[in-house]
Amino acid sequence: MRIGELSTRTGVSIRSLRYYEQCGLLTSTRTAGAQRLYADDAVDRVRLLRRLFDGGLSSETIATLLPCVDTPSGDITVQALDVMRRERERIDAQISALLATREHLDALMVGAADHLARQRDDTLAATA
């Protein structure tokens, strides 16, 4: 499939697909006219890449993990597992920070709602 079709099927921009290829995360062949052609499994590959990017992993980190996906071996698995553990710890820290932020927002929302209720009550009392 051509790059436009891969973009349509995955919802990933053509620019991003070119970037993935530049980083070695995605491969294509070329037609005689130098147009990129992707195998059908590129759709799954791009979806995996999106999940990893959406999780906050960098292209360098993803490049470290992909050999474990493509051709698992003992050495690659040990290296990839170390990277995955570090990334999981980083994500856990982000989750903790987000949960704390959500709690603060909840408290602010309660305070704001109480303030609005008092304003409404004061307005009603003044007009009565």
mmCIF file of N, CA and C in Angstrom:
data_model
loop_
_atom_site.group_PDB
_atom_site.id
_atom_site.type_symbol
_atom_site.label_atom_id
_atom_site.label_comp_id
_atom_site.label_asym_id
_atom_site.label_seq_id
_atom_site.Cartn_x
_atom_site.Cartn_y
_atom_site.Cartn_z
ATOM 1 N N MET A 1 0.847 -1.176 0.000
ATOM 2 C CA MET A 1 0.000 0.000 0.000
ATOM 3 C C MET A 1 0.887 1.231 0.000
ATOM 4 N N ARG A 2 0.366 2.315 -0.555
ATOM 5 C CA ARG A 2 1.107 3.567 -0.606
ATOM 6 C C ARG A 2 0.949 4.321 0.713
ATOM 7 N N ILE A 3 1.771 5.324 0.881
ATOM 8 C CA ILE A 3 1.814 6.056 2.140
ATOM 9 C C ILE A 3 0.471 6.715 2.474
ATOM 10 N N GLY A 4 -0.233 7.204 1.472
ATOM 11 C CA GLY A 4 -1.533 7.831 1.716
ATOM 12 C C GLY A 4 -2.551 6.850 2.273
ATOM 13 N N GLU A 5 -2.546 5.633 1.741
ATOM 14 C CA GLU A 5 -3.466 4.613 2.240
ATOM 15 C C GLU A 5 -3.104 4.213 3.667
ATOM 16 N N LEU A 6 -1.800 4.069 3.939
ATOM 17 C CA LEU A 6 -1.372 3.734 5.299
ATOM 18 C C LEU A 6 -1.794 4.839 6.260
ATOM 19 N N SER A 7 -1.656 6.072 5.838
ATOM 20 C CA SER A 7 -2.084 7.205 6.656
ATOM 21 C C SER A 7 -3.587 7.138 6.934
ATOM 22 N N THR A 8 -4.363 6.865 5.913
ATOM 23 C CA THR A 8 -5.817 6.773 6.060
ATOM 24 C C THR A 8 -6.211 5.615 6.972
ATOM 25 N N ARG A 9 -5.587 4.476 6.784
ATOM 26 C CA ARG A 9 -5.957 3.285 7.562
ATOM 27 C C ARG A 9 -5.553 3.378 9.028
ATOM 28 N N THR A 10 -4.534 4.182 9.329
ATOM 29 C CA THR A 10 -4.052 4.269 10.707
ATOM 30 C C THR A 10 -4.416 5.577 11.394
ATOM 31 N N GLY A 11 -4.803 6.582 10.615
ATOM 32 C CA GLY A 11 -5.083 7.888 11.200
ATOM 33 C C GLY A 11 -3.829 8.657 11.560
ATOM 34 N N VAL A 12 -2.689 8.225 11.045
ATOM 35 C CA VAL A 12 -1.404 8.859 11.325
ATOM 36 C C VAL A 12 -1.016 9.685 10.101
ATOM 37 N N SER A 13 -0.525 10.873 10.334
ATOM 38 C CA SER A 13 -0.192 11.760 9.218
ATOM 39 C C SER A 13 0.943 11.194 8.362
ATOM 40 N N ILE A 14 0.950 11.605 7.127
ATOM 41 C CA ILE A 14 2.016 11.197 6.216
ATOM 42 C C ILE A 14 3.365 11.674 6.748
ATOM 43 N N ARG A 15 3.376 12.860 7.292
ATOM 44 C CA ARG A 15 4.619 13.397 7.867
ATOM 45 C C ARG A 15 5.143 12.494 8.987
ATOM 46 N N SER A 16 4.249 12.037 9.850
ATOM 47 C CA SER A 16 4.662 11.137 10.932
ATOM 48 C C SER A 16 5.182 9.820 10.382
ATOM 49 N N LEU A 17 4.511 9.291 9.365
ATOM 50 C CA LEU A 17 4.969 8.035 8.767
ATOM 51 C C LEU A 17 6.374 8.191 8.192
ATOM 52 N N ARG A 18 6.636 9.312 7.544
ATOM 53 C CA ARG A 18 7.991 9.567 7.033
ATOM 54 C C ARG A 18 8.994 9.658 8.176
ATOM 55 N N TYR A 19 8.582 10.295 9.261
ATOM 56 C CA TYR A 19 9.451 10.400 10.437
ATOM 57 C C TYR A 19 9.756 9.016 11.002
ATOM 58 N N TYR A 20 8.738 8.173 11.116
ATOM 59 C CA TYR A 20 8.952 6.817 11.629
ATOM 60 C C TYR A 20 9.968 6.083 10.763
ATOM 61 N N GLU A 21 9.852 6.260 9.476
ATOM 62 C CA GLU A 21 10.782 5.597 8.565
ATOM 63 C C GLU A 21 12.188 6.171 8.718
ATOM 64 N N GLN A 22 12.289 7.474 8.860
ATOM 65 C CA GLN A 22 13.588 8.120 9.049
ATOM 66 C C GLN A 22 14.283 7.612 10.309
ATOM 67 N N CYS A 23 13.492 7.331 11.342
ATOM 68 C CA CYS A 23 14.044 6.835 12.610
ATOM 69 C C CYS A 23 14.310 5.331 12.589
ATOM 70 N N GLY A 24 13.924 4.660 11.518
ATOM 71 C CA GLY A 24 14.120 3.218 11.434
ATOM 72 C C GLY A 24 13.041 2.415 12.136
ATOM 73 N N LEU A 25 11.924 3.051 12.462
ATOM 74 C CA LEU A 25 10.839 2.378 13.169
ATOM 75 C C LEU A 25 9.875 1.690 12.204
ATOM 76 N N LEU A 26 9.913 2.093 10.950
ATOM 77 C CA LEU A 26 9.006 1.601 9.922
ATOM 78 C C LEU A 26 9.800 1.480 8.629
ATOM 79 N N THR A 27 9.507 0.456 7.863
ATOM 80 C CA THR A 27 10.227 0.276 6.598
ATOM 81 C C THR A 27 9.255 0.225 5.432
ATOM 82 N N SER A 28 9.788 0.580 4.284
ATOM 83 C CA SER A 28 9.008 0.520 3.049
ATOM 84 C C SER A 28 9.954 0.105 1.933
ATOM 85 N N THR A 29 9.349 -0.252 0.837
ATOM 86 C CA THR A 29 10.114 -0.443 -0.388
ATOM 87 C C THR A 29 9.763 0.733 -1.291
ATOM 88 N N ARG A 30 10.467 0.845 -2.392
ATOM 89 C CA ARG A 30 10.212 1.952 -3.316
ATOM 90 C C ARG A 30 9.844 1.414 -4.688
ATOM 91 N N THR A 31 8.918 2.124 -5.308
ATOM 92 C CA THR A 31 8.572 1.794 -6.684
ATOM 93 C C THR A 31 9.653 2.382 -7.595
ATOM 94 N N ALA A 32 9.556 2.071 -8.880
ATOM 95 C CA ALA A 32 10.497 2.640 -9.849
ATOM 96 C C ALA A 32 10.415 4.167 -9.844
ATOM 97 N N GLY A 33 9.254 4.704 -9.494
ATOM 98 C CA GLY A 33 9.070 6.147 -9.400
ATOM 99 C C GLY A 33 9.405 6.710 -8.034
ATOM 100 N N ALA A 34 10.028 5.909 -7.189
ATOM 101 C CA ALA A 34 10.478 6.293 -5.841
ATOM 102 C C ALA A 34 9.335 6.522 -4.851
ATOM 103 N N GLN A 35 8.150 5.988 -5.131
ATOM 104 C CA GLN A 35 7.053 6.089 -4.174
ATOM 105 C C GLN A 35 7.183 4.972 -3.140
ATOM 106 N N ARG A 36 6.849 5.304 -1.902
ATOM 107 C CA ARG A 36 6.925 4.319 -0.830
ATOM 108 C C ARG A 36 5.791 3.306 -0.960
ATOM 109 N N LEU A 37 6.142 2.048 -0.702
ATOM 110 C CA LEU A 37 5.148 0.985 -0.625
ATOM 111 C C LEU A 37 5.335 0.258 0.700
ATOM 112 N N TYR A 38 4.222 0.016 1.386
ATOM 113 C CA TYR A 38 4.250 -0.639 2.692
ATOM 114 C C TYR A 38 3.514 -1.966 2.619
ATOM 115 N N ALA A 39 4.007 -2.924 3.365
ATOM 116 C CA ALA A 39 3.342 -4.218 3.469
ATOM 117 C C ALA A 39 2.080 -4.051 4.320
ATOM 118 N N ASP A 40 1.169 -5.012 4.218
ATOM 119 C CA ASP A 40 -0.084 -4.940 4.985
ATOM 120 C C ASP A 40 0.157 -4.896 6.493
ATOM 121 N N ASP A 41 1.231 -5.555 6.966
ATOM 122 C CA ASP A 41 1.492 -5.559 8.409
ATOM 123 C C ASP A 41 1.982 -4.203 8.925
ATOM 124 N N ALA A 42 2.217 -3.262 8.026
ATOM 125 C CA ALA A 42 2.628 -1.922 8.451
ATOM 126 C C ALA A 42 1.519 -1.241 9.254
ATOM 127 N N VAL A 43 0.271 -1.599 8.989
ATOM 128 C CA VAL A 43 -0.850 -1.020 9.740
ATOM 129 C C VAL A 43 -0.709 -1.366 11.222
ATOM 130 N N ASP A 44 -0.462 -2.628 11.523
ATOM 131 C CA ASP A 44 -0.285 -3.037 12.925
ATOM 132 C C ASP A 44 0.947 -2.385 13.532
ATOM 133 N N ARG A 45 2.015 -2.286 12.746
ATOM 134 C CA ARG A 45 3.246 -1.669 13.225
ATOM 135 C C ARG A 45 3.007 -0.208 13.594
ATOM 136 N N VAL A 46 2.319 0.512 12.734
ATOM 137 C CA VAL A 46 2.050 1.931 12.996
ATOM 138 C C VAL A 46 1.149 2.078 14.217
ATOM 139 N N ARG A 47 0.179 1.218 14.359
ATOM 140 C CA ARG A 47 -0.697 1.278 15.551
ATOM 141 C C ARG A 47 0.095 1.026 16.822
ATOM 142 N N LEU A 48 1.032 0.083 16.776
ATOM 143 C CA LEU A 48 1.916 -0.158 17.927
ATOM 144 C C LEU A 48 2.752 1.081 18.206
ATOM 145 N N LEU A 49 3.325 1.649 17.172
ATOM 146 C CA LEU A 49 4.137 2.854 17.353
ATOM 147 C C LEU A 49 3.317 3.972 17.979
ATOM 148 N N ARG A 50 2.082 4.158 17.531
ATOM 149 C CA ARG A 50 1.228 5.204 18.094
ATOM 150 C C ARG A 50 0.969 4.964 19.579
ATOM 151 N N ARG A 51 0.699 3.712 19.938
ATOM 152 C CA ARG A 51 0.459 3.412 21.357
ATOM 153 C C ARG A 51 1.690 3.753 22.185
ATOM 154 N N LEU A 52 2.854 3.417 21.676
ATOM 155 C CA LEU A 52 4.090 3.697 22.412
ATOM 156 C C LEU A 52 4.357 5.198 22.487
ATOM 157 N N PHE A 53 4.180 5.905 21.378
ATOM 158 C CA PHE A 53 4.344 7.359 21.405
ATOM 159 C C PHE A 53 3.316 8.001 22.318
ATOM 160 N N ASP A 54 2.068 7.555 22.237
ATOM 161 C CA ASP A 54 1.016 8.108 23.093
ATOM 162 C C ASP A 54 1.302 7.862 24.565
ATOM 163 N N GLY A 55 2.028 6.788 24.845
ATOM 164 C CA GLY A 55 2.425 6.500 26.223
ATOM 165 C C GLY A 55 3.608 7.321 26.693
ATOM 166 N N GLY A 56 4.129 8.159 25.809
ATOM 167 C CA GLY A 56 5.209 9.051 26.200
ATOM 168 C C GLY A 56 6.600 8.535 25.891
ATOM 169 N N LEU A 57 6.699 7.404 25.205
ATOM 170 C CA LEU A 57 8.016 6.884 24.868
ATOM 171 C C LEU A 57 8.611 7.689 23.722
ATOM 172 N N SER A 58 9.909 7.891 23.775
ATOM 173 C CA SER A 58 10.601 8.617 22.710
ATOM 174 C C SER A 58 10.896 7.677 21.555
ATOM 175 N N SER A 59 11.221 8.249 20.419
ATOM 176 C CA SER A 59 11.560 7.424 19.259
ATOM 177 C C SER A 59 12.808 6.587 19.545
ATOM 178 N N GLU A 60 13.749 7.133 20.314
ATOM 179 C CA GLU A 60 14.953 6.376 20.665
ATOM 180 C C GLU A 60 14.606 5.172 21.541
ATOM 181 N N THR A 61 13.726 5.376 22.498
ATOM 182 C CA THR A 61 13.315 4.284 23.376
ATOM 183 C C THR A 61 12.567 3.222 22.577
ATOM 184 N N ILE A 62 11.675 3.669 21.713
ATOM 185 C CA ILE A 62 10.920 2.726 20.885
ATOM 186 C C ILE A 62 11.874 1.922 20.010
ATOM 187 N N ALA A 63 12.868 2.581 19.440
ATOM 188 C CA ALA A 63 13.849 1.879 18.605
ATOM 189 C C ALA A 63 14.584 0.805 19.401
ATOM 190 N N THR A 64 14.784 1.038 20.683
ATOM 191 C CA THR A 64 15.423 0.044 21.546
ATOM 192 C C THR A 64 14.524 -1.166 21.766
ATOM 193 N N LEU A 65 13.209 -0.928 21.824
ATOM 194 C CA LEU A 65 12.265 -2.002 22.111
ATOM 195 C C LEU A 65 11.876 -2.825 20.882
ATOM 196 N N LEU A 66 11.874 -2.218 19.722
ATOM 197 C CA LEU A 66 11.379 -2.900 18.527
ATOM 198 C C LEU A 66 12.123 -4.183 18.165
ATOM 199 N N PRO A 67 13.448 -4.270 18.358
ATOM 200 C CA PRO A 67 14.088 -5.553 18.051
ATOM 201 C C PRO A 67 13.512 -6.706 18.863
ATOM 202 N N CYS A 68 13.046 -6.418 20.071
ATOM 203 C CA CYS A 68 12.417 -7.446 20.902
ATOM 204 C C CYS A 68 11.114 -7.907 20.264
ATOM 205 N N VAL A 69 10.421 -7.002 19.604
ATOM 206 C CA VAL A 69 9.170 -7.330 18.916
ATOM 207 C C VAL A 69 9.472 -8.078 17.617
ATOM 208 N N ASP A 70 10.475 -7.594 16.893
ATOM 209 C CA ASP A 70 10.770 -8.120 15.554
ATOM 210 C C ASP A 70 11.501 -9.458 15.562
ATOM 211 N N THR A 71 12.544 -9.561 16.356
ATOM 212 C CA THR A 71 13.354 -10.785 16.394
ATOM 213 C C THR A 71 13.833 -11.024 17.817
ATOM 214 N N PRO A 72 12.956 -11.549 18.667
ATOM 215 C CA PRO A 72 13.334 -11.741 20.069
ATOM 216 C C PRO A 72 14.553 -12.654 20.219
ATOM 217 N N SER A 73 15.444 -12.256 21.113
ATOM 218 C CA SER A 73 16.578 -13.091 21.497
ATOM 219 C C SER A 73 16.898 -12.775 22.947
ATOM 220 N N GLY A 74 17.714 -13.576 23.566
ATOM 221 C CA GLY A 74 18.041 -13.395 24.970
ATOM 222 C C GLY A 74 18.637 -12.037 25.268
ATOM 223 N N ASP A 75 19.633 -11.624 24.485
ATOM 224 C CA ASP A 75 20.297 -10.346 24.732
ATOM 225 C C ASP A 75 19.346 -9.169 24.530
ATOM 226 N N ILE A 76 18.612 -9.211 23.443
ATOM 227 C CA ILE A 76 17.692 -8.118 23.156
ATOM 228 C C ILE A 76 16.611 -8.056 24.220
ATOM 229 N N THR A 77 16.142 -9.201 24.664
ATOM 230 C CA THR A 77 15.068 -9.227 25.650
ATOM 231 C C THR A 77 15.521 -8.627 26.973
ATOM 232 N N VAL A 78 16.738 -8.925 27.408
ATOM 233 C CA VAL A 78 17.248 -8.365 28.666
ATOM 234 C C VAL A 78 17.342 -6.846 28.556
ATOM 235 N N GLN A 79 17.893 -6.357 27.464
ATOM 236 C CA GLN A 79 18.010 -4.915 27.258
ATOM 237 C C GLN A 79 16.627 -4.274 27.179
ATOM 238 N N ALA A 80 15.747 -4.871 26.419
ATOM 239 C CA ALA A 80 14.403 -4.320 26.268
ATOM 240 C C ALA A 80 13.649 -4.340 27.592
ATOM 241 N N LEU A 81 13.814 -5.393 28.359
ATOM 242 C CA LEU A 81 13.131 -5.482 29.643
ATOM 243 C C LEU A 81 13.592 -4.370 30.580
ATOM 244 N N ASP A 82 14.881 -4.068 30.586
ATOM 245 C CA ASP A 82 15.380 -2.953 31.394
ATOM 246 C C ASP A 82 14.749 -1.636 30.961
ATOM 247 N N VAL A 83 14.675 -1.421 29.660
ATOM 248 C CA VAL A 83 14.059 -0.195 29.139
ATOM 249 C C VAL A 83 12.588 -0.151 29.521
ATOM 250 N N MET A 84 11.899 -1.276 29.357
ATOM 251 C CA MET A 84 10.474 -1.318 29.703
ATOM 252 C C MET A 84 10.246 -1.035 31.181
ATOM 253 N N ARG A 85 11.102 -1.563 32.040
ATOM 254 C CA ARG A 85 10.959 -1.297 33.485
ATOM 255 C C ARG A 85 11.129 0.189 33.786
ATOM 256 N N ARG A 86 12.139 0.800 33.182
ATOM 257 C CA ARG A 86 12.352 2.239 33.406
ATOM 258 C C ARG A 86 11.174 3.056 32.896
ATOM 259 N N GLU A 87 10.672 2.693 31.734
ATOM 260 C CA GLU A 87 9.526 3.419 31.180
ATOM 261 C C GLU A 87 8.288 3.225 32.038
ATOM 262 N N ARG A 88 8.106 2.031 32.556
ATOM 263 C CA ARG A 88 6.946 1.780 33.429
ATOM 264 C C ARG A 88 7.043 2.621 34.695
ATOM 265 N N GLU A 89 8.242 2.711 35.259
ATOM 266 C CA GLU A 89 8.435 3.545 36.448
ATOM 267 C C GLU A 89 8.145 5.012 36.139
ATOM 268 N N ARG A 90 8.585 5.463 34.971
ATOM 269 C CA ARG A 90 8.326 6.841 34.561
ATOM 270 C C ARG A 90 6.824 7.079 34.401
ATOM 271 N N ILE A 91 6.138 6.143 33.779
ATOM 272 C CA ILE A 91 4.692 6.260 33.588
ATOM 273 C C ILE A 91 3.972 6.220 34.927
ATOM 274 N N ASP A 92 4.413 5.347 35.831
ATOM 275 C CA ASP A 92 3.810 5.294 37.172
ATOM 276 C C ASP A 92 3.951 6.641 37.885
ATOM 277 N N ALA A 93 5.127 7.266 37.747
ATOM 278 C CA ALA A 93 5.332 8.576 38.368
ATOM 279 C C ALA A 93 4.406 9.617 37.751
ATOM 280 N N GLN A 94 4.217 9.553 36.427
ATOM 281 C CA GLN A 94 3.296 10.482 35.769
ATOM 282 C C GLN A 94 1.865 10.246 36.240
ATOM 283 N N ILE A 95 1.485 8.998 36.380
ATOM 284 C CA ILE A 95 0.135 8.683 36.846
ATOM 285 C C ILE A 95 -0.078 9.234 38.251
ATOM 286 N N SER A 96 0.908 9.057 39.118
ATOM 287 C CA SER A 96 0.800 9.583 40.486
ATOM 288 C C SER A 96 0.651 11.096 40.479
ATOM 289 N N ALA A 97 1.453 11.746 39.639
ATOM 290 C CA ALA A 97 1.368 13.205 39.555
ATOM 291 C C ALA A 97 0.011 13.640 39.011
ATOM 292 N N LEU A 98 -0.495 12.936 38.020
ATOM 293 C CA LEU A 98 -1.811 13.271 37.461
ATOM 294 C C LEU A 98 -2.923 13.044 38.488
ATOM 295 N N LEU A 99 -2.827 11.967 39.259
ATOM 296 C CA LEU A 99 -3.843 11.718 40.286
ATOM 297 C C LEU A 99 -3.826 12.810 41.350
ATOM 298 N N ALA A 100 -2.636 13.251 41.740
ATOM 299 C CA ALA A 100 -2.529 14.340 42.722
ATOM 300 C C ALA A 100 -3.118 15.624 42.156
ATOM 301 N N THR A 101 -2.835 15.902 40.893
ATOM 302 C CA THR A 101 -3.382 17.090 40.246
ATOM 303 C C THR A 101 -4.900 17.010 40.180
ATOM 304 N N ARG A 102 -5.424 15.823 39.865
ATOM 305 C CA ARG A 102 -6.876 15.660 39.813
ATOM 306 C C ARG A 102 -7.493 15.915 41.188
ATOM 307 N N GLU A 103 -6.864 15.435 42.250
ATOM 308 C CA GLU A 103 -7.383 15.674 43.597
ATOM 309 C C GLU A 103 -7.411 17.166 43.909
ATOM 310 N N HIS A 104 -6.356 17.882 43.505
ATOM 311 C CA HIS A 104 -6.334 19.334 43.727
ATOM 312 C C HIS A 104 -7.446 20.017 42.936
ATOM 313 N N LEU A 105 -7.643 19.589 41.704
ATOM 314 C CA LEU A 105 -8.730 20.154 40.901
ATOM 315 C C LEU A 105 -10.091 19.867 41.520
ATOM 316 N N ASP A 106 -10.258 18.650 42.038
ATOM 317 C CA ASP A 106 -11.520 18.307 42.712
ATOM 318 C C ASP A 106 -11.773 19.253 43.878
ATOM 319 N N ALA A 107 -10.737 19.521 44.664
ATOM 320 C CA ALA A 107 -10.879 20.427 45.805
ATOM 321 C C ALA A 107 -11.206 21.842 45.333
ATOM 322 N N LEU A 108 -10.549 22.287 44.266
ATOM 323 C CA LEU A 108 -10.846 23.612 43.719
ATOM 324 C C LEU A 108 -12.275 23.690 43.199
ATOM 325 N N MET A 109 -12.737 22.613 42.574
ATOM 326 C CA MET A 109 -14.106 22.590 42.049
ATOM 327 C C MET A 109 -15.124 22.668 43.180
ATOM 328 N N VAL A 110 -14.867 21.964 44.265
ATOM 329 C CA VAL A 110 -15.769 22.018 45.422
ATOM 330 C C VAL A 110 -15.797 23.436 45.974
ATOM 331 N N GLY A 111 -14.629 24.050 46.102
ATOM 332 C CA GLY A 111 -14.565 25.427 46.601
ATOM 333 C C GLY A 111 -15.292 26.395 45.684
ATOM 334 N N ALA A 112 -15.101 26.234 44.377
ATOM 335 C CA ALA A 112 -15.767 27.118 43.414
ATOM 336 C C ALA A 112 -17.282 26.914 43.447
ATOM 337 N N ALA A 113 -17.725 25.679 43.535
ATOM 338 C CA ALA A 113 -19.161 25.401 43.600
ATOM 339 C C ALA A 113 -19.762 25.987 44.869
ATOM 340 N N ASP A 114 -19.062 25.852 45.997
ATOM 341 C CA ASP A 114 -19.535 26.437 47.253
ATOM 342 C C ASP A 114 -19.626 27.959 47.141
ATOM 343 N N HIS A 115 -18.634 28.564 46.513
ATOM 344 C CA HIS A 115 -18.620 30.017 46.337
ATOM 345 C C HIS A 115 -19.813 30.469 45.490
ATOM 346 N N LEU A 116 -20.055 29.757 44.386
ATOM 347 C CA LEU A 116 -21.194 30.101 43.536
ATOM 348 C C LEU A 116 -22.518 29.933 44.269
ATOM 349 N N ALA A 117 -22.613 28.899 45.067
ATOM 350 C CA ALA A 117 -23.849 28.675 45.836
ATOM 351 C C ALA A 117 -24.062 29.805 46.843
ATOM 352 N N ARG A 118 -22.980 30.249 47.502
ATOM 353 C CA ARG A 118 -23.102 31.357 48.453
ATOM 354 C C ARG A 118 -23.505 32.644 47.731
ATOM 355 N N GLN A 119 -22.917 32.880 46.545
ATOM 356 C CA GLN A 119 -23.279 34.069 45.764
ATOM 357 C C GLN A 119 -24.757 34.030 45.380
ATOM 358 N N ARG A 120 -25.217 32.865 44.975
ATOM 359 C CA ARG A 120 -26.623 32.711 44.580
ATOM 360 C C ARG A 120 -27.526 32.956 45.790
ATOM 361 N N ASP A 121 -27.156 32.387 46.929
ATOM 362 C CA ASP A 121 -27.952 32.576 48.151
ATOM 363 C C ASP A 121 -27.959 34.048 48.565
ATOM 364 N N ASP A 122 -26.807 34.731 48.460
ATOM 365 C CA ASP A 122 -26.737 36.148 48.809
ATOM 366 C C ASP A 122 -27.604 36.973 47.882
ATOM 367 N N THR A 123 -27.599 36.636 46.576
ATOM 368 C CA THR A 123 -28.412 37.349 45.595
ATOM 369 C C THR A 123 -29.888 37.154 45.883
ATOM 370 N N LEU A 124 -30.273 35.925 46.185
ATOM 371 C CA LEU A 124 -31.685 35.632 46.525
ATOM 372 C C LEU A 124 -32.108 36.360 47.786
ATOM 373 N N ALA A 125 -31.226 36.390 48.765
ATOM 374 C CA ALA A 125 -31.562 37.071 50.030
ATOM 375 C C ALA A 125 -31.697 38.574 49.823
ATOM 376 N N ALA A 126 -30.873 39.126 48.947
ATOM 377 C CA ALA A 126 -30.916 40.578 48.703
ATOM 378 C C ALA A 126 -32.164 40.970 47.943
ATOM 379 N N THR A 127 -32.687 40.109 47.121
ATOM 380 C CA THR A 127 -33.880 40.438 46.336
ATOM 381 C C THR A 127 -35.171 40.087 47.072
ATOM 382 N N ALA A 128 -35.086 39.418 48.195
ATOM 383 C CA ALA A 128 -36.282 38.998 48.925
ATOM 384 C C ALA A 128 -36.811 40.059 49.838
#
